[in-house]
Structure formats: structure tokens, C-alpha cells
Amino acid sequence: MLREFIFNFRIFLFKKISLWILILIILFSTIVTVWFGYLVTKSNTALNIALIPKTLKVLIENKNPVEVHNKFKNKNKFEIYNIPKNEYYLLLSRYDGDKKKSVVELIDINSQKLVHSWNPNIKKIIETSKLSKERFGRHNVERYRIKHPFLTKNGDLVFHGGWTGSALAKVDVCSNISWIIDYPFHHSIEMDHKNNLWVPMSFHPQKVTAGLDERDGTKRNFFMDDGIMNISLDGKILFSKSVMQILIENNLKHLIFPGEESYDPIHLNDIQPVLDNGPYYKKGDLFLSFKSNSIILLYRPETNKVIWLKKNPWVYQHDVDILSDKKISIFNNKNLFRPLRIISKPDHERYSNLMIYDFEKNKITETYDVAFEKFKISTFSEGLAEIIDEDIFVSETIHGRLIMFNNKNELLWEYYNTDKNGKMYYLNWSRVFKKNNLKEAIENITKRKCD
């Protein structure tokens, strides 16, 4: 019986068919493929079907979504090479691979001693939020990233959950929740000259929409309408504005779609407030960094005017910092999430870098390229860098490494976010402080006794 089945099956497999039938099959398959490709841009169902191979791969590998590819092997958490001249504290925000959740730790870098840690009730923050679970439901305790926590003089922390947007929360020294603001916040958290915070966010529902949505389909019609929001330390919203409204009202709407349509045309990733008056910007101004179109922009909320704007040579940059009354620095990711375009280029093209823009001379310098190549600093997304006196602090966020070197290209220290088995996990935008700048916060942290 089995032998007869095999025989008949072989005859069926090798049966001759007419050429016209074969041509029809090929033509029909091509039409179906093109049609399905179109559906992927319009339908969640088609998109989910197309993602089945990727989903199966994740399930088979059972990889934690905050685990990263480990390009650094056999490293301790702290590697100290040269003691910095300055005494530093590290406000370390990271995903703890052993605890399976995000944590925040204040560490004395020179001694590598833990000064204090915060353990917020992330589950309560997620459950309290009324944000659309359909659109902003990527968060659970194991995925939540305590993003760019801001440390106040009282020892409180203000943070959000990263990813595409989550509520902003404030906790005290003992991690008790003080308040929650229920908007989709993302990326940086910085303080202005009035001791209020500026945080990127997205308006939902949108204030401005192009009627696009490649990911969520035409029914929901979702479009990333990034905005800026000013918030007091007691949780009051003082100001908010859509970035696309800013561009439209300043006759710059052509920058929203610089060549192709996108559901995320701005991707605001940093707001840097100006703290002092100078010849090129004044107290209250804001430097804004847009990743999607590689733009740094200077905005004056007081008059709703764009004062200055520059597109490129930085590409998909993160983190703009003010160095003086005439210079800013820009952490340049250098287009590294398009690796096929740089395969044939020299090695130095593959590394991120730090650019210094001089307003007075209208000139860009790349002083630290040698160090970035020497220490193999590269991150195709996220990341930040800060110049503190003669030292440079860099976060390779998606690779789980922090690094500090000096202006002589000497490596001072590195931190690797590993678990007990050597696996690497995401960092969540950390900060470095000179000890003298944290005196009041340290006093308040050490005198408070938590249960």
C-alpha cells in the first residue's frame, strides 16, 4: 500500500504541465505578492502575517526584548583604567538582567560604591496610566525602561518608561510615587532656568496629522505628532506645543516631509533649555533635536519663533548640549542603522562621533574622532555624550556600555551592563555629575530613612 502511494506520488510530482499553465501560475503569484505587500502597509492582519517569521525567531530564541547583542566579551561591570581628576557620581539607569526590571542607582565612580538606589512601583505606574493600551501598550514590568531619570535637589526622581511613549512619574527618595502625568512622554528630561522640566512627548489624539499610518492601518489613522511640554516639579503642565505646529507657523512645513512620507516625520529626541543669555541665544530658548530629518533647531517659546536651524552634517543625531554662549555639541549617530551603505567605507566611518558647532565662526569641528575610533564607540540609535571640563562621557545605550575618556584620548573607566551570566542589557540614558554639584541632593538622600 505504502509502495503504491509513493509510486503514484512520484508520478504526480514529475507530471508534465503545459507552459501556459506555468506562466499563469507565475503571473498569479506575482500579483498576489504585490497585493500582499500593499496590504502590509494598510492592514494590521497582513502585517502580523508578514511578521510571523520574526515572531517565531523571537519565540525560538526566547530573547528578552531589552537584552542586547553583546559585542563586548568577558568584561566586569566596572573597568577602571585611570582615576579621573574630577570626582564623579554616576546616576545609572539600566535594565537589571538578574532582577528582570529597570533600576536606578547612584554610584560613586572613584570608589565604585553604591550610594543609593530607587525601586519605583512600575506595575502601579503602568496600571494607573489611562493611555491607549492598543497604541502605547508595549510596557510591562519586564519591558519598562526608566528613561533619563532626572534627580532633584530633594533626592526625588522624575522619569518615564521610554519606548514610544509612557506616563511621566515622580518618586521620592524612598521610591514612593508623588505624581503621574498621563501623556505619552519619551526621550530626554532636562531642567530650565526656572527649575521646570522640558520633556518630549506626543499628542494623542493628534493636533496635527497628515492622515498617514503605515503601521496601524487606515482605521486607526495614527500619526506621531511629537510635541514639547514644560512641567513644574510639583507636576503642573505649564506649556505644550506640537513641533509640527511650530514648523508650520514658522513657514517651515516643507521640513516635515523632506522627501518621503512617514508616520514619524520628526522623532524629537532631545530638548536642551538655554540657561543664560548670550549673543546667539538667550535664557528660555530651547535647542530641539529631530532625528528623522537630521535637524537641530533653536526655538523661542516666548515668541513662537524659530531663531536658528541647521540640517546635517550630523545624521540621525541624539543629544544636543550647550557648551558656552557660542558653542553646542551634538552626538552624531552617523547613519549607522543603514549598515549596507557603509560596508565599503573606511572603519572610521562606522563609528559615531561628537560634533562641536561654533555659532561665531559658523564652523563644525570633530575633535574626538580619534577617541571614538580608538574605543570603538558606535550606536546606530539612542546614545548620548557630554563634555565635562576635560573629560567626555558617552553612553552606548543599545550596546549596554558607558565610557569616559579625557581630551588626551586616555580611557578613564567603562561600565558594562551585564547580568551574572555575562548577558548584556539596555541602558536607559544615565547622567554623570561632579560631586560638588550634588551636595544638596546627597545630604537629602543620606538623611532620609526608608523602610
mmCIF file of N, CA and C in Angstrom, residues 288-368:
data_model
loop_
_atom_site.group_PDB
_atom_site.id
_atom_site.type_symbol
_atom_site.label_atom_id
_atom_site.label_comp_id
_atom_site.label_asym_id
_atom_site.label_seq_id
_atom_site.Cartn_x
_atom_site.Cartn_y
_atom_site.Cartn_z
ATOM 1 N N LEU A 288 16.263 71.970 19.988
ATOM 2 C CA LEU A 288 15.497 70.756 19.734
ATOM 3 C C LEU A 288 16.244 69.886 18.729
ATOM 4 N N SER A 289 16.276 68.581 18.980
ATOM 5 C CA SER A 289 16.932 67.636 18.075
ATOM 6 C C SER A 289 15.891 66.729 17.433
ATOM 7 N N PHE A 290 15.825 66.745 16.083
ATOM 8 C CA PHE A 290 14.898 65.905 15.328
ATOM 9 C C PHE A 290 15.700 64.824 14.606
ATOM 10 N N LYS A 291 15.469 63.582 14.966
ATOM 11 C CA LYS A 291 16.246 62.502 14.352
ATOM 12 C C LYS A 291 15.842 62.228 12.906
ATOM 13 N N SER A 292 14.542 62.163 12.635
ATOM 14 C CA SER A 292 14.078 61.679 11.330
ATOM 15 C C SER A 292 14.608 62.512 10.171
ATOM 16 N N ASN A 293 14.736 63.835 10.359
ATOM 17 C CA ASN A 293 15.249 64.666 9.273
ATOM 18 C C ASN A 293 16.587 65.322 9.611
ATOM 19 N N SER A 294 17.258 64.789 10.657
ATOM 20 C CA SER A 294 18.630 65.210 10.993
ATOM 21 C C SER A 294 18.758 66.726 11.162
ATOM 22 N N ILE A 295 17.872 67.291 11.987
ATOM 23 C CA ILE A 295 17.832 68.740 12.182
ATOM 24 C C ILE A 295 18.069 69.098 13.648
ATOM 25 N N ILE A 296 18.877 70.145 13.877
ATOM 26 C CA ILE A 296 18.961 70.818 15.175
ATOM 27 C C ILE A 296 18.336 72.197 14.996
ATOM 28 N N LEU A 297 17.442 72.547 15.908
ATOM 29 C CA LEU A 297 16.668 73.782 15.763
ATOM 30 C C LEU A 297 16.682 74.552 17.076
ATOM 31 N N LEU A 298 16.766 75.885 16.997
ATOM 32 C CA LEU A 298 16.692 76.751 18.172
ATOM 33 C C LEU A 298 15.339 77.458 18.165
ATOM 34 N N TYR A 299 14.547 77.207 19.208
ATOM 35 C CA TYR A 299 13.169 77.713 19.280
ATOM 36 C C TYR A 299 12.999 78.614 20.493
ATOM 37 N N ARG A 300 12.255 79.718 20.297
ATOM 38 C CA ARG A 300 11.973 80.659 21.378
ATOM 39 C C ARG A 300 10.480 80.593 21.722
ATOM 40 N N PRO A 301 10.099 79.837 22.776
ATOM 41 C CA PRO A 301 8.683 79.700 23.130
ATOM 42 C C PRO A 301 7.998 81.037 23.400
ATOM 43 N N GLU A 302 8.738 81.989 23.936
ATOM 44 C CA GLU A 302 8.193 83.297 24.303
ATOM 45 C C GLU A 302 7.544 84.007 23.119
ATOM 46 N N THR A 303 8.126 83.828 21.932
ATOM 47 C CA THR A 303 7.610 84.492 20.729
ATOM 48 C C THR A 303 7.129 83.501 19.666
ATOM 49 N N ASN A 304 7.259 82.209 19.955
ATOM 50 C CA ASN A 304 6.908 81.153 18.995
ATOM 51 C C ASN A 304 7.716 81.292 17.701
ATOM 52 N N LYS A 305 8.987 81.638 17.826
ATOM 53 C CA LYS A 305 9.825 81.829 16.650
ATOM 54 C C LYS A 305 10.982 80.821 16.620
ATOM 55 N N VAL A 306 11.269 80.321 15.412
ATOM 56 C CA VAL A 306 12.476 79.537 15.178
ATOM 57 C C VAL A 306 13.604 80.525 14.920
ATOM 58 N N ILE A 307 14.604 80.531 15.795
ATOM 59 C CA ILE A 307 15.698 81.506 15.731
ATOM 60 C C ILE A 307 16.814 81.034 14.805
ATOM 61 N N TRP A 308 17.027 79.736 14.786
ATOM 62 C CA TRP A 308 18.141 79.164 14.010
ATOM 63 C C TRP A 308 17.821 77.706 13.712
ATOM 64 N N LEU A 309 18.315 77.219 12.601
ATOM 65 C CA LEU A 309 18.073 75.822 12.214
ATOM 66 C C LEU A 309 19.218 75.342 11.346
ATOM 67 N N LYS A 310 19.632 74.106 11.573
ATOM 68 C CA LYS A 310 20.657 73.518 10.708
ATOM 69 C C LYS A 310 20.372 72.041 10.495
ATOM 70 N N LYS A 311 20.358 71.641 9.241
ATOM 71 C CA LYS A 311 20.157 70.246 8.851
ATOM 72 C C LYS A 311 21.488 69.668 8.374
ATOM 73 N N ASN A 312 21.895 68.537 8.994
ATOM 74 C CA ASN A 312 23.178 67.898 8.661
ATOM 75 C C ASN A 312 24.337 68.857 8.993
ATOM 76 N N PRO A 313 25.599 68.422 9.005
ATOM 77 C CA PRO A 313 26.111 67.136 8.539
ATOM 78 C C PRO A 313 25.886 65.974 9.502
ATOM 79 N N TRP A 314 25.391 66.245 10.721
ATOM 80 C CA TRP A 314 25.018 65.145 11.617
ATOM 81 C C TRP A 314 23.866 64.361 10.997
ATOM 82 N N VAL A 315 23.822 63.073 11.281
ATOM 83 C CA VAL A 315 22.794 62.216 10.685
ATOM 84 C C VAL A 315 22.157 61.350 11.765
ATOM 85 N N TYR A 316 20.834 61.451 11.908
ATOM 86 C CA TYR A 316 20.073 60.703 12.924
ATOM 87 C C TYR A 316 20.657 60.918 14.314
ATOM 88 N N GLN A 317 21.028 62.169 14.597
ATOM 89 C CA GLN A 317 21.728 62.531 15.823
ATOM 90 C C GLN A 317 20.820 62.426 17.053
ATOM 91 N N HIS A 318 21.450 62.244 18.221
ATOM 92 C CA HIS A 318 20.796 62.332 19.527
ATOM 93 C C HIS A 318 21.633 63.252 20.410
ATOM 94 N N ASP A 319 20.982 63.973 21.282
ATOM 95 C CA ASP A 319 21.638 64.706 22.360
ATOM 96 C C ASP A 319 22.408 65.937 21.878
ATOM 97 N N VAL A 320 21.798 67.097 22.061
ATOM 98 C CA VAL A 320 22.469 68.369 21.829
ATOM 99 C C VAL A 320 22.714 69.015 23.193
ATOM 100 N N ASP A 321 23.937 69.497 23.425
ATOM 101 C CA ASP A 321 24.307 70.140 24.694
ATOM 102 C C ASP A 321 24.879 71.530 24.422
ATOM 103 N N ILE A 322 24.691 72.434 25.379
ATOM 104 C CA ILE A 322 25.207 73.793 25.274
ATOM 105 C C ILE A 322 26.548 73.855 26.005
ATOM 106 N N LEU A 323 27.601 74.204 25.293
ATOM 107 C CA LEU A 323 28.952 74.245 25.872
ATOM 108 C C LEU A 323 29.321 75.642 26.364
ATOM 109 N N SER A 324 28.848 76.671 25.681
ATOM 110 C CA SER A 324 29.170 78.062 26.048
ATOM 111 C C SER A 324 28.122 78.962 25.407
ATOM 112 N N ASP A 325 28.354 80.281 25.446
ATOM 113 C CA ASP A 325 27.379 81.197 24.839
ATOM 114 C C ASP A 325 27.503 81.262 23.328
ATOM 115 N N LYS A 326 28.425 80.443 22.762
ATOM 116 C CA LYS A 326 28.554 80.411 21.306
ATOM 117 C C LYS A 326 28.818 79.021 20.725
ATOM 118 N N LYS A 327 28.858 77.982 21.582
ATOM 119 C CA LYS A 327 29.147 76.634 21.093
ATOM 120 C C LYS A 327 28.161 75.605 21.651
ATOM 121 N N ILE A 328 27.798 74.649 20.793
ATOM 122 C CA ILE A 328 26.992 73.500 21.210
ATOM 123 C C ILE A 328 27.684 72.222 20.743
ATOM 124 N N SER A 329 27.360 71.106 21.395
ATOM 125 C CA SER A 329 27.856 69.807 20.947
ATOM 126 C C SER A 329 26.678 68.953 20.508
ATOM 127 N N ILE A 330 26.921 68.060 19.541
ATOM 128 C CA ILE A 330 25.886 67.181 19.017
ATOM 129 C C ILE A 330 26.437 65.761 18.955
ATOM 130 N N PHE A 331 25.739 64.819 19.613
ATOM 131 C CA PHE A 331 26.126 63.414 19.499
ATOM 132 C C PHE A 331 25.571 62.889 18.182
ATOM 133 N N ASN A 332 26.480 62.529 17.284
ATOM 134 C CA ASN A 332 26.125 62.155 15.916
ATOM 135 C C ASN A 332 26.165 60.639 15.747
ATOM 136 N N ASN A 333 24.999 60.031 15.521
ATOM 137 C CA ASN A 333 24.953 58.582 15.338
ATOM 138 C C ASN A 333 25.548 58.142 14.006
ATOM 139 N N LYS A 334 25.624 59.031 13.057
ATOM 140 C CA LYS A 334 26.272 58.812 11.755
ATOM 141 C C LYS A 334 25.588 57.743 10.911
ATOM 142 N N ASN A 335 24.265 57.757 10.902
ATOM 143 C CA ASN A 335 23.524 56.939 9.940
ATOM 144 C C ASN A 335 23.811 55.452 10.074
ATOM 145 N N LEU A 336 24.150 55.005 11.270
ATOM 146 C CA LEU A 336 24.608 53.627 11.411
ATOM 147 C C LEU A 336 23.504 52.591 11.383
ATOM 148 N N PHE A 337 22.231 52.998 11.312
ATOM 149 C CA PHE A 337 21.252 51.947 11.163
ATOM 150 C C PHE A 337 20.932 51.691 9.680
ATOM 151 N N ARG A 338 21.822 52.184 8.795
ATOM 152 C CA ARG A 338 21.803 51.771 7.397
ATOM 153 C C ARG A 338 23.165 51.158 7.066
ATOM 154 N N PRO A 339 23.503 50.026 7.703
ATOM 155 C CA PRO A 339 24.866 49.498 7.604
ATOM 156 C C PRO A 339 25.274 49.107 6.199
ATOM 157 N N LEU A 340 24.333 48.770 5.316
ATOM 158 C CA LEU A 340 24.713 48.349 3.975
ATOM 159 C C LEU A 340 25.388 49.475 3.203
ATOM 160 N N ARG A 341 25.122 50.711 3.621
ATOM 161 C CA ARG A 341 25.695 51.856 2.922
ATOM 162 C C ARG A 341 27.132 52.139 3.345
ATOM 163 N N ILE A 342 27.606 51.505 4.397
ATOM 164 C CA ILE A 342 28.950 51.845 4.882
ATOM 165 C C ILE A 342 29.888 50.640 4.878
ATOM 166 N N ILE A 343 29.439 49.521 4.329
ATOM 167 C CA ILE A 343 30.266 48.314 4.342
ATOM 168 C C ILE A 343 31.608 48.563 3.661
ATOM 169 N N SER A 344 31.582 49.300 2.544
ATOM 170 C CA SER A 344 32.814 49.508 1.788
ATOM 171 C C SER A 344 33.604 50.732 2.235
ATOM 172 N N LYS A 345 33.112 51.437 3.252
ATOM 173 C CA LYS A 345 33.795 52.650 3.704
ATOM 174 C C LYS A 345 34.853 52.327 4.749
ATOM 175 N N PRO A 346 35.785 53.246 4.987
ATOM 176 C CA PRO A 346 36.828 53.019 5.998
ATOM 177 C C PRO A 346 36.218 52.811 7.377
ATOM 178 N N ASP A 347 36.978 52.156 8.261
ATOM 179 C CA ASP A 347 36.483 51.828 9.588
ATOM 180 C C ASP A 347 36.003 53.059 10.343
ATOM 181 N N HIS A 348 36.699 54.203 10.192
ATOM 182 C CA HIS A 348 36.324 55.379 10.977
ATOM 183 C C HIS A 348 34.936 55.891 10.607
ATOM 184 N N GLU A 349 34.426 55.526 9.416
ATOM 185 C CA GLU A 349 33.085 55.928 9.019
ATOM 186 C C GLU A 349 32.019 55.142 9.787
ATOM 187 N N ARG A 350 32.427 54.034 10.404
ATOM 188 C CA ARG A 350 31.453 53.177 11.077
ATOM 189 C C ARG A 350 31.208 53.589 12.518
ATOM 190 N N TYR A 351 31.956 54.530 13.022
ATOM 191 C CA TYR A 351 31.812 54.931 14.416
ATOM 192 C C TYR A 351 30.986 56.201 14.540
ATOM 193 N N SER A 352 30.289 56.320 15.655
ATOM 194 C CA SER A 352 29.598 57.564 15.962
ATOM 195 C C SER A 352 30.658 58.628 16.279
ATOM 196 N N ASN A 353 30.233 59.879 16.448
ATOM 197 C CA ASN A 353 31.201 60.901 16.849
ATOM 198 C C ASN A 353 30.499 62.057 17.552
ATOM 199 N N LEU A 354 31.287 63.010 17.988
ATOM 200 C CA LEU A 354 30.786 64.174 18.713
ATOM 201 C C LEU A 354 31.202 65.426 17.945
ATOM 202 N N MET A 355 30.213 66.193 17.504
ATOM 203 C CA MET A 355 30.490 67.390 16.724
ATOM 204 C C MET A 355 30.322 68.643 17.587
ATOM 205 N N ILE A 356 31.195 69.614 17.363
ATOM 206 C CA ILE A 356 31.108 70.906 18.055
ATOM 207 C C ILE A 356 30.783 71.966 17.010
ATOM 208 N N TYR A 357 29.647 72.666 17.213
ATOM 209 C CA TYR A 357 29.284 73.732 16.287
ATOM 210 C C TYR A 357 29.534 75.087 16.943
ATOM 211 N N ASP A 358 30.292 75.937 16.248
ATOM 212 C CA ASP A 358 30.648 77.270 16.724
ATOM 213 C C ASP A 358 29.788 78.297 15.973
ATOM 214 N N PHE A 359 28.872 78.973 16.688
ATOM 215 C CA PHE A 359 27.996 79.958 16.063
ATOM 216 C C PHE A 359 28.768 81.169 15.553
ATOM 217 N N GLU A 360 29.787 81.575 16.276
ATOM 218 C CA GLU A 360 30.556 82.768 15.902
ATOM 219 C C GLU A 360 31.294 82.557 14.588
ATOM 220 N N LYS A 361 31.878 81.371 14.441
ATOM 221 C CA LYS A 361 32.663 81.076 13.237
ATOM 222 C C LYS A 361 31.858 80.314 12.185
ATOM 223 N N ASN A 362 30.622 79.909 12.546
ATOM 224 C CA ASN A 362 29.813 79.071 11.659
ATOM 225 C C ASN A 362 30.634 77.873 11.166
ATOM 226 N N LYS A 363 31.228 77.182 12.135
ATOM 227 C CA LYS A 363 32.171 76.109 11.807
ATOM 228 C C LYS A 363 31.910 74.888 12.697
ATOM 229 N N ILE A 364 32.116 73.695 12.122
ATOM 230 C CA ILE A 364 31.960 72.444 12.861
ATOM 231 C C ILE A 364 33.316 71.773 13.012
ATOM 232 N N THR A 365 33.637 71.342 14.225
ATOM 233 C CA THR A 365 34.858 70.569 14.458
ATOM 234 C C THR A 365 34.489 69.204 15.022
ATOM 235 N N GLU A 366 35.336 68.228 14.751
ATOM 236 C CA GLU A 366 35.117 66.856 15.214
ATOM 237 C C GLU A 366 36.359 66.401 15.991
ATOM 238 N N THR A 367 36.550 67.043 17.119
ATOM 239 C CA THR A 367 37.776 66.915 17.906
ATOM 240 C C THR A 367 38.019 65.490 18.404
ATOM 241 N N TYR A 368 36.955 64.741 18.654
ATOM 242 C CA TYR A 368 37.108 63.486 19.383
ATOM 243 C C TYR A 368 37.013 62.235 18.499
#
